[in-house]
Amino acid sequence: MTSSLWKNLPQPIIGLAPMDGVTDSAFRYIVATYGKPDIVFTEFTNVHDICSGRLNTLDSLRYSEMERPIIAQIYGKDPALFYQAAHVVCELGFDGLDINMGCPSKNVASSGSGAGLIRTPNLALELMGHARKGIQDWADGQPLTAIGLKPSALQAIAQLKAEHPEPELIEGRVRSSIPLSVKTRLGFDCNIIDEWSDCLIQGRPEAIAIHGRTLSQMYRGQSDWEAIAQAAARIQHHGIVALGNGDIKSLTEAHRRIQASGVNGALIGRGALGNPWIFQETHAIRSALATGIPLEQKQSEPNLDAQFQAMIKHAQCFEAIHGTERFVRMRKHLGWYCSSFPHAAAMRAQMVRTNSSQDVIAILQAYLAAHTALEDPAFEATPA
Ligand SMILES: Cc1cc2nc3c(=O)[nH]c(=O)nc-3n(C[C@H](O)[C@H](O)[C@H](O)COP(=O)(O)O)c2cc1C
């Protein structure tokens, strides 16, 4: 019996899209703190890395309870590894498993994984079958020790579980099957989403998320929401949740896209960079759709104090999870926060050289000391 997580989520579903190097546990924690999307995805993780148990690469599978419901996204092309990886994802307590069939990057797609799978539909279905069997066998009680994982991998997974902020919650979960979903694109070098979604439907995922571009487009042009709408109707006809994705920068836009396309929800990626607040008023979309009263054009923006507090909290959270050694990965987030206040560009230049949360605090303090409302006319422009 498959969990009905996707169907039980409030609709329309507004989720945080998976982004490699971005949607790590620290960012998801901040998003959960300031916005609380209906669902979040981890960064994609290679099934080979999961099954060989390299702790550094397993970092992408760290999460805290606050982020739930959370879906682990995996990628690769070896069915046997999908079977094992599905066990691991279940064992780590995730709420769902998503297969990446949309990554366009050369080292992923040209080796036949990610969006490369659009060209090998039979393999895509095989991967789904193996992942589903892995989920089911785990739910039926098959232990991790029985699926051929190396002792080093078993040890790394046990360590990851033990390091979960509330390990007893994972350990105490009753085994049950988690839903399988797929995130993909319109096609490889042209839009074949109708036949491609017909193929994916045969794999019986609970949800399919479509980014409205082909692999060849990468991130160029615009996400084609008409194509998404057409595919969504086919997908929903089979009782599968259809999500649209691409270029949504505000909840007003999300509302407009969802209403026009008829999808069950939308995933927001780049619109959340430096803006965890974007998910704050998802309930407003639901009432706008229910009442027919249009959504306010402008969402309330956080004031400068709230933005600075979020930057500090995010930096501290990153440090607590990953340590200062990897703080370089935090810098881009800090840069994304610096966009909507006076002298933001100058601050961004400083933020991209920080090495710790202490550096961040020092920059913010210096900024506040140098620019006060009385001394700096630019502050007139600061959002209240
Ligand atoms: C930096 C970056 C990393 C991404 N990593 C992933 C990933 O790991 N898995 C995935 O399915 N999509 C990934 N994507 C694609 C996004 O999930 C999303 O489909 C795309 O950005 C379009 O949505 P948006 O316009 O809301 O950003 C990534 C996108 C970006 C910009």
mmCIF file of N, CA and C in Angstrom, residues 55-142:
data_model
loop_
_atom_site.group_PDB
_atom_site.id
_atom_site.type_symbol
_atom_site.label_atom_id
_atom_site.label_comp_id
_atom_site.label_asym_id
_atom_site.label_seq_id
_atom_site.Cartn_x
_atom_site.Cartn_y
_atom_site.Cartn_z
ATOM 1 N N LEU A 55 30.695 9.525 3.291
ATOM 2 C CA LEU A 55 29.946 10.411 4.199
ATOM 3 C C LEU A 55 29.802 11.828 3.671
ATOM 4 N N ASN A 56 30.865 12.325 3.025
ATOM 5 C CA ASN A 56 30.803 13.690 2.498
ATOM 6 C C ASN A 56 29.685 13.856 1.491
ATOM 7 N N THR A 57 29.565 12.861 0.608
ATOM 8 C CA THR A 57 28.526 12.987 -0.412
ATOM 9 C C THR A 57 27.146 12.702 0.177
ATOM 10 N N LEU A 58 27.126 11.927 1.266
ATOM 11 C CA LEU A 58 25.831 11.673 1.914
ATOM 12 C C LEU A 58 25.315 12.902 2.669
ATOM 13 N N ASP A 59 26.182 13.907 2.795
ATOM 14 C CA ASP A 59 25.783 15.152 3.456
ATOM 15 C C ASP A 59 24.485 15.709 2.901
ATOM 16 N N SER A 60 24.268 15.495 1.601
ATOM 17 C CA SER A 60 23.057 16.043 0.980
ATOM 18 C C SER A 60 21.803 15.344 1.512
ATOM 19 N N LEU A 61 21.976 14.256 2.273
ATOM 20 C CA LEU A 61 20.804 13.560 2.810
ATOM 21 C C LEU A 61 20.584 13.869 4.294
ATOM 22 N N ARG A 62 21.265 14.885 4.793
ATOM 23 C CA ARG A 62 21.002 15.330 6.175
ATOM 24 C C ARG A 62 19.774 16.228 6.176
ATOM 25 N N TYR A 63 18.971 16.126 7.198
ATOM 26 C CA TYR A 63 17.808 17.028 7.311
ATOM 27 C C TYR A 63 17.368 17.078 8.765
ATOM 28 N N SER A 64 16.491 18.012 9.066
ATOM 29 C CA SER A 64 15.933 18.057 10.422
ATOM 30 C C SER A 64 14.415 17.877 10.319
ATOM 31 N N GLU A 65 13.807 17.543 11.424
ATOM 32 C CA GLU A 65 12.359 17.241 11.440
ATOM 33 C C GLU A 65 11.520 18.409 10.933
ATOM 34 N N MET A 66 12.019 19.618 11.198
ATOM 35 C CA MET A 66 11.270 20.816 10.829
ATOM 36 C C MET A 66 11.016 20.931 9.322
ATOM 37 N N GLU A 67 11.899 20.272 8.548
ATOM 38 C CA GLU A 67 11.799 20.407 7.083
ATOM 39 C C GLU A 67 10.708 19.528 6.476
ATOM 40 N N ARG A 68 10.159 18.602 7.257
ATOM 41 C CA ARG A 68 9.162 17.679 6.695
ATOM 42 C C ARG A 68 7.935 18.409 6.192
ATOM 43 N N PRO A 69 7.257 17.846 5.164
ATOM 44 C CA PRO A 69 7.616 16.646 4.446
ATOM 45 C C PRO A 69 8.787 16.894 3.491
ATOM 46 N N ILE A 70 9.725 15.948 3.501
ATOM 47 C CA ILE A 70 10.941 16.113 2.708
ATOM 48 C C ILE A 70 11.164 14.909 1.804
ATOM 49 N N ILE A 71 11.466 15.216 0.550
ATOM 50 C CA ILE A 71 11.670 14.182 -0.471
ATOM 51 C C ILE A 71 13.160 14.108 -0.796
ATOM 52 N N ALA A 72 13.713 12.914 -0.820
ATOM 53 C CA ALA A 72 15.111 12.753 -1.241
ATOM 54 C C ALA A 72 15.143 12.553 -2.744
ATOM 55 N N GLN A 73 15.948 13.370 -3.421
ATOM 56 C CA GLN A 73 16.050 13.185 -4.875
ATOM 57 C C GLN A 73 17.343 12.446 -5.221
ATOM 58 N N ILE A 74 17.231 11.435 -6.069
ATOM 59 C CA ILE A 74 18.404 10.654 -6.450
ATOM 60 C C ILE A 74 18.559 10.666 -7.964
ATOM 61 N N TYR A 75 19.782 10.377 -8.413
ATOM 62 C CA TYR A 75 19.991 10.255 -9.859
ATOM 63 C C TYR A 75 21.024 9.181 -10.145
ATOM 64 N N GLY A 76 21.024 8.724 -11.384
ATOM 65 C CA GLY A 76 21.940 7.669 -11.801
ATOM 66 C C GLY A 76 21.313 6.914 -12.949
ATOM 67 N N LYS A 77 21.877 5.725 -13.259
ATOM 68 C CA LYS A 77 21.311 4.956 -14.373
ATOM 69 C C LYS A 77 21.435 3.455 -14.162
ATOM 70 N N ASP A 78 21.861 3.042 -12.966
ATOM 71 C CA ASP A 78 22.038 1.619 -12.713
ATOM 72 C C ASP A 78 20.868 1.097 -11.862
ATOM 73 N N PRO A 79 20.007 0.270 -12.455
ATOM 74 C CA PRO A 79 18.802 -0.186 -11.734
ATOM 75 C C PRO A 79 19.108 -0.820 -10.379
ATOM 76 N N ALA A 80 20.172 -1.633 -10.319
ATOM 77 C CA ALA A 80 20.478 -2.312 -9.050
ATOM 78 C C ALA A 80 20.787 -1.289 -7.951
ATOM 79 N N LEU A 81 21.460 -0.208 -8.340
ATOM 80 C CA LEU A 81 21.778 0.824 -7.345
ATOM 81 C C LEU A 81 20.521 1.586 -6.915
ATOM 82 N N PHE A 82 19.562 1.714 -7.822
ATOM 83 C CA PHE A 82 18.302 2.372 -7.447
ATOM 84 C C PHE A 82 17.550 1.527 -6.410
ATOM 85 N N TYR A 83 17.655 0.218 -6.555
ATOM 86 C CA TYR A 83 17.005 -0.673 -5.580
ATOM 87 C C TYR A 83 17.622 -0.458 -4.199
ATOM 88 N N GLN A 84 18.954 -0.424 -4.160
ATOM 89 C CA GLN A 84 19.632 -0.236 -2.868
ATOM 90 C C GLN A 84 19.408 1.171 -2.313
ATOM 91 N N ALA A 85 19.537 2.173 -3.208
ATOM 92 C CA ALA A 85 19.400 3.565 -2.753
ATOM 93 C C ALA A 85 18.001 3.811 -2.183
ATOM 94 N N ALA A 86 16.993 3.157 -2.767
ATOM 95 C CA ALA A 86 15.629 3.331 -2.258
ATOM 96 C C ALA A 86 15.536 2.832 -0.819
ATOM 97 N N HIS A 87 16.210 1.709 -0.535
ATOM 98 C CA HIS A 87 16.245 1.210 0.844
ATOM 99 C C HIS A 87 16.853 2.253 1.782
ATOM 100 N N VAL A 88 17.971 2.820 1.328
ATOM 101 C CA VAL A 88 18.691 3.771 2.187
ATOM 102 C C VAL A 88 17.815 4.994 2.469
ATOM 103 N N VAL A 89 17.174 5.491 1.416
ATOM 104 C CA VAL A 89 16.316 6.674 1.575
ATOM 105 C C VAL A 89 15.191 6.382 2.580
ATOM 106 N N CYS A 90 14.600 5.192 2.487
ATOM 107 C CA CYS A 90 13.544 4.814 3.445
ATOM 108 C C CYS A 90 14.131 4.713 4.852
ATOM 109 N N GLU A 91 15.273 4.068 4.948
ATOM 110 C CA GLU A 91 15.910 3.850 6.252
ATOM 111 C C GLU A 91 16.229 5.189 6.930
ATOM 112 N N LEU A 92 16.557 6.202 6.121
ATOM 113 C CA LEU A 92 16.901 7.515 6.685
ATOM 114 C C LEU A 92 15.655 8.324 7.052
ATOM 115 N N GLY A 93 14.490 7.786 6.789
ATOM 116 C CA GLY A 93 13.261 8.420 7.276
ATOM 117 C C GLY A 93 12.650 9.463 6.356
ATOM 118 N N PHE A 94 13.042 9.474 5.080
ATOM 119 C CA PHE A 94 12.463 10.472 4.171
ATOM 120 C C PHE A 94 10.983 10.185 3.908
ATOM 121 N N ASP A 95 10.275 11.232 3.506
ATOM 122 C CA ASP A 95 8.835 11.108 3.263
ATOM 123 C C ASP A 95 8.528 10.687 1.830
ATOM 124 N N GLY A 96 9.517 10.757 0.963
ATOM 125 C CA GLY A 96 9.286 10.372 -0.418
ATOM 126 C C GLY A 96 10.605 10.238 -1.142
ATOM 127 N N LEU A 97 10.559 9.591 -2.312
ATOM 128 C CA LEU A 97 11.754 9.406 -3.135
ATOM 129 C C LEU A 97 11.462 9.958 -4.521
ATOM 130 N N ASP A 98 12.348 10.828 -4.997
ATOM 131 C CA ASP A 98 12.160 11.420 -6.314
ATOM 132 C C ASP A 98 13.337 11.041 -7.211
ATOM 133 N N ILE A 99 13.028 10.719 -8.453
ATOM 134 C CA ILE A 99 14.105 10.400 -9.406
ATOM 135 C C ILE A 99 14.299 11.588 -10.340
ATOM 136 N N ASN A 100 15.557 12.026 -10.430
ATOM 137 C CA ASN A 100 15.873 13.141 -11.311
ATOM 138 C C ASN A 100 15.967 12.659 -12.750
ATOM 139 N N MET A 101 15.065 13.177 -13.591
ATOM 140 C CA MET A 101 15.124 12.879 -15.025
ATOM 141 C C MET A 101 15.127 14.209 -15.777
ATOM 142 N N GLY A 102 15.773 15.210 -15.162
ATOM 143 C CA GLY A 102 15.750 16.530 -15.783
ATOM 144 C C GLY A 102 17.070 17.265 -15.787
ATOM 145 N N CYS A 103 18.082 16.723 -15.091
ATOM 146 C CA CYS A 103 19.343 17.488 -15.008
ATOM 147 C C CYS A 103 20.018 17.533 -16.380
ATOM 148 N N PRO A 104 20.305 18.759 -16.873
ATOM 149 C CA PRO A 104 20.876 18.886 -18.207
ATOM 150 C C PRO A 104 22.412 18.924 -18.211
ATOM 151 N N SER A 105 23.037 18.932 -17.015
ATOM 152 C CA SER A 105 24.482 19.203 -16.992
ATOM 153 C C SER A 105 25.226 18.077 -17.707
ATOM 154 N N LYS A 106 26.318 18.453 -18.367
ATOM 155 C CA LYS A 106 27.030 17.512 -19.258
ATOM 156 C C LYS A 106 27.412 16.218 -18.568
ATOM 157 N N ASN A 107 28.038 16.340 -17.382
ATOM 158 C CA ASN A 107 28.540 15.103 -16.763
ATOM 159 C C ASN A 107 27.425 14.199 -16.257
ATOM 160 N N VAL A 108 26.209 14.726 -16.122
ATOM 161 C CA VAL A 108 25.081 13.888 -15.703
ATOM 162 C C VAL A 108 24.337 13.359 -16.941
ATOM 163 N N ALA A 109 23.852 14.277 -17.774
ATOM 164 C CA ALA A 109 22.981 13.871 -18.893
ATOM 165 C C ALA A 109 23.731 13.091 -19.966
ATOM 166 N N SER A 110 24.993 13.483 -20.251
ATOM 167 C CA SER A 110 25.665 12.789 -21.361
ATOM 168 C C SER A 110 26.065 11.367 -20.970
ATOM 169 N N SER A 111 26.065 11.094 -19.657
ATOM 170 C CA SER A 111 26.349 9.707 -19.269
ATOM 171 C C SER A 111 25.053 8.888 -19.202
ATOM 172 N N GLY A 112 23.928 9.533 -19.523
ATOM 173 C CA GLY A 112 22.671 8.775 -19.585
ATOM 174 C C GLY A 112 21.800 8.910 -18.342
ATOM 175 N N SER A 113 22.250 9.700 -17.352
ATOM 176 C CA SER A 113 21.421 9.936 -16.158
ATOM 177 C C SER A 113 20.673 11.259 -16.329
ATOM 178 N N GLY A 114 19.905 11.652 -15.320
ATOM 179 C CA GLY A 114 19.203 12.951 -15.363
ATOM 180 C C GLY A 114 18.339 13.033 -16.611
ATOM 181 N N ALA A 115 18.439 14.171 -17.321
ATOM 182 C CA ALA A 115 17.610 14.357 -18.527
ATOM 183 C C ALA A 115 18.009 13.390 -19.642
ATOM 184 N N GLY A 116 19.187 12.777 -19.522
ATOM 185 C CA GLY A 116 19.613 11.772 -20.502
ATOM 186 C C GLY A 116 18.621 10.619 -20.570
ATOM 187 N N LEU A 117 17.900 10.377 -19.492
ATOM 188 C CA LEU A 117 16.940 9.263 -19.455
ATOM 189 C C LEU A 117 15.755 9.475 -20.402
ATOM 190 N N ILE A 118 15.540 10.737 -20.801
ATOM 191 C CA ILE A 118 14.425 11.005 -21.731
ATOM 192 C C ILE A 118 14.669 10.242 -23.044
ATOM 193 N N ARG A 119 15.952 9.986 -23.342
ATOM 194 C CA ARG A 119 16.287 9.260 -24.584
ATOM 195 C C ARG A 119 16.254 7.745 -24.407
ATOM 196 N N THR A 120 16.138 7.295 -23.159
ATOM 197 C CA THR A 120 16.113 5.841 -22.916
ATOM 198 C C THR A 120 14.907 5.514 -22.027
ATOM 199 N N PRO A 121 13.701 5.663 -22.599
ATOM 200 C CA PRO A 121 12.485 5.491 -21.793
ATOM 201 C C PRO A 121 12.386 4.131 -21.102
ATOM 202 N N ASN A 122 12.896 3.079 -21.751
ATOM 203 C CA ASN A 122 12.801 1.759 -21.114
ATOM 204 C C ASN A 122 13.650 1.707 -19.849
ATOM 205 N N LEU A 123 14.837 2.326 -19.933
ATOM 206 C CA LEU A 123 15.699 2.360 -18.745
ATOM 207 C C LEU A 123 15.039 3.202 -17.652
ATOM 208 N N ALA A 124 14.426 4.327 -18.057
ATOM 209 C CA ALA A 124 13.747 5.186 -17.068
ATOM 210 C C ALA A 124 12.695 4.368 -16.315
ATOM 211 N N LEU A 125 11.930 3.565 -17.059
ATOM 212 C CA LEU A 125 10.894 2.746 -16.408
ATOM 213 C C LEU A 125 11.520 1.669 -15.515
ATOM 214 N N GLU A 126 12.645 1.136 -15.980
ATOM 215 C CA GLU A 126 13.318 0.105 -15.186
ATOM 216 C C GLU A 126 13.799 0.698 -13.851
ATOM 217 N N LEU A 127 14.344 1.911 -13.926
ATOM 218 C CA LEU A 127 14.822 2.562 -12.688
ATOM 219 C C LEU A 127 13.654 2.775 -11.724
ATOM 220 N N MET A 128 12.525 3.211 -12.285
ATOM 221 C CA MET A 128 11.346 3.423 -11.428
ATOM 222 C C MET A 128 10.906 2.108 -10.800
ATOM 223 N N GLY A 129 10.929 1.061 -11.591
ATOM 224 C CA GLY A 129 10.525 -0.260 -11.088
ATOM 225 C C GLY A 129 11.433 -0.719 -9.953
ATOM 226 N N HIS A 130 12.744 -0.541 -10.137
ATOM 227 C CA HIS A 130 13.685 -0.981 -9.105
ATOM 228 C C HIS A 130 13.558 -0.124 -7.842
ATOM 229 N N ALA A 131 13.354 1.171 -8.036
ATOM 230 C CA ALA A 131 13.196 2.053 -6.863
ATOM 231 C C ALA A 131 11.929 1.646 -6.102
ATOM 232 N N ARG A 132 10.860 1.404 -6.847
ATOM 233 C CA ARG A 132 9.594 1.036 -6.202
ATOM 234 C C ARG A 132 9.728 -0.291 -5.444
ATOM 235 N N LYS A 133 10.431 -1.235 -6.059
ATOM 236 C CA LYS A 133 10.616 -2.547 -5.402
ATOM 237 C C LYS A 133 11.468 -2.364 -4.135
ATOM 238 N N GLY A 134 12.481 -1.502 -4.240
ATOM 239 C CA GLY A 134 13.334 -1.235 -3.067
ATOM 240 C C GLY A 134 12.505 -0.664 -1.924
ATOM 241 N N ILE A 135 11.627 0.282 -2.258
ATOM 242 C CA ILE A 135 10.763 0.900 -1.237
ATOM 243 C C ILE A 135 9.862 -0.167 -0.610
ATOM 244 N N GLN A 136 9.274 -0.994 -1.473
ATOM 245 C CA GLN A 136 8.316 -1.984 -0.977
ATOM 246 C C GLN A 136 9.000 -3.045 -0.118
ATOM 247 N N ASP A 137 10.164 -3.514 -0.589
ATOM 248 C CA ASP A 137 10.870 -4.545 0.190
ATOM 249 C C ASP A 137 11.287 -3.990 1.549
ATOM 250 N N TRP A 138 11.710 -2.734 1.565
ATOM 251 C CA TRP A 138 12.082 -2.116 2.849
ATOM 252 C C TRP A 138 10.842 -2.052 3.755
ATOM 253 N N ALA A 139 9.725 -1.610 3.172
ATOM 254 C CA ALA A 139 8.494 -1.504 3.968
ATOM 255 C C ALA A 139 8.059 -2.861 4.502
ATOM 256 N N ASP A 140 8.358 -3.912 3.724
ATOM 257 C CA ASP A 140 7.984 -5.268 4.152
ATOM 258 C C ASP A 140 8.972 -5.843 5.169
ATOM 259 N N GLY A 141 9.962 -5.069 5.544
ATOM 260 C CA GLY A 141 10.833 -5.493 6.644
ATOM 261 C C GLY A 141 12.220 -5.949 6.259
ATOM 262 N N GLN A 142 12.560 -5.840 4.965
ATOM 263 C CA GLN A 142 13.902 -6.293 4.566
ATOM 264 C C GLN A 142 14.984 -5.408 5.206
#
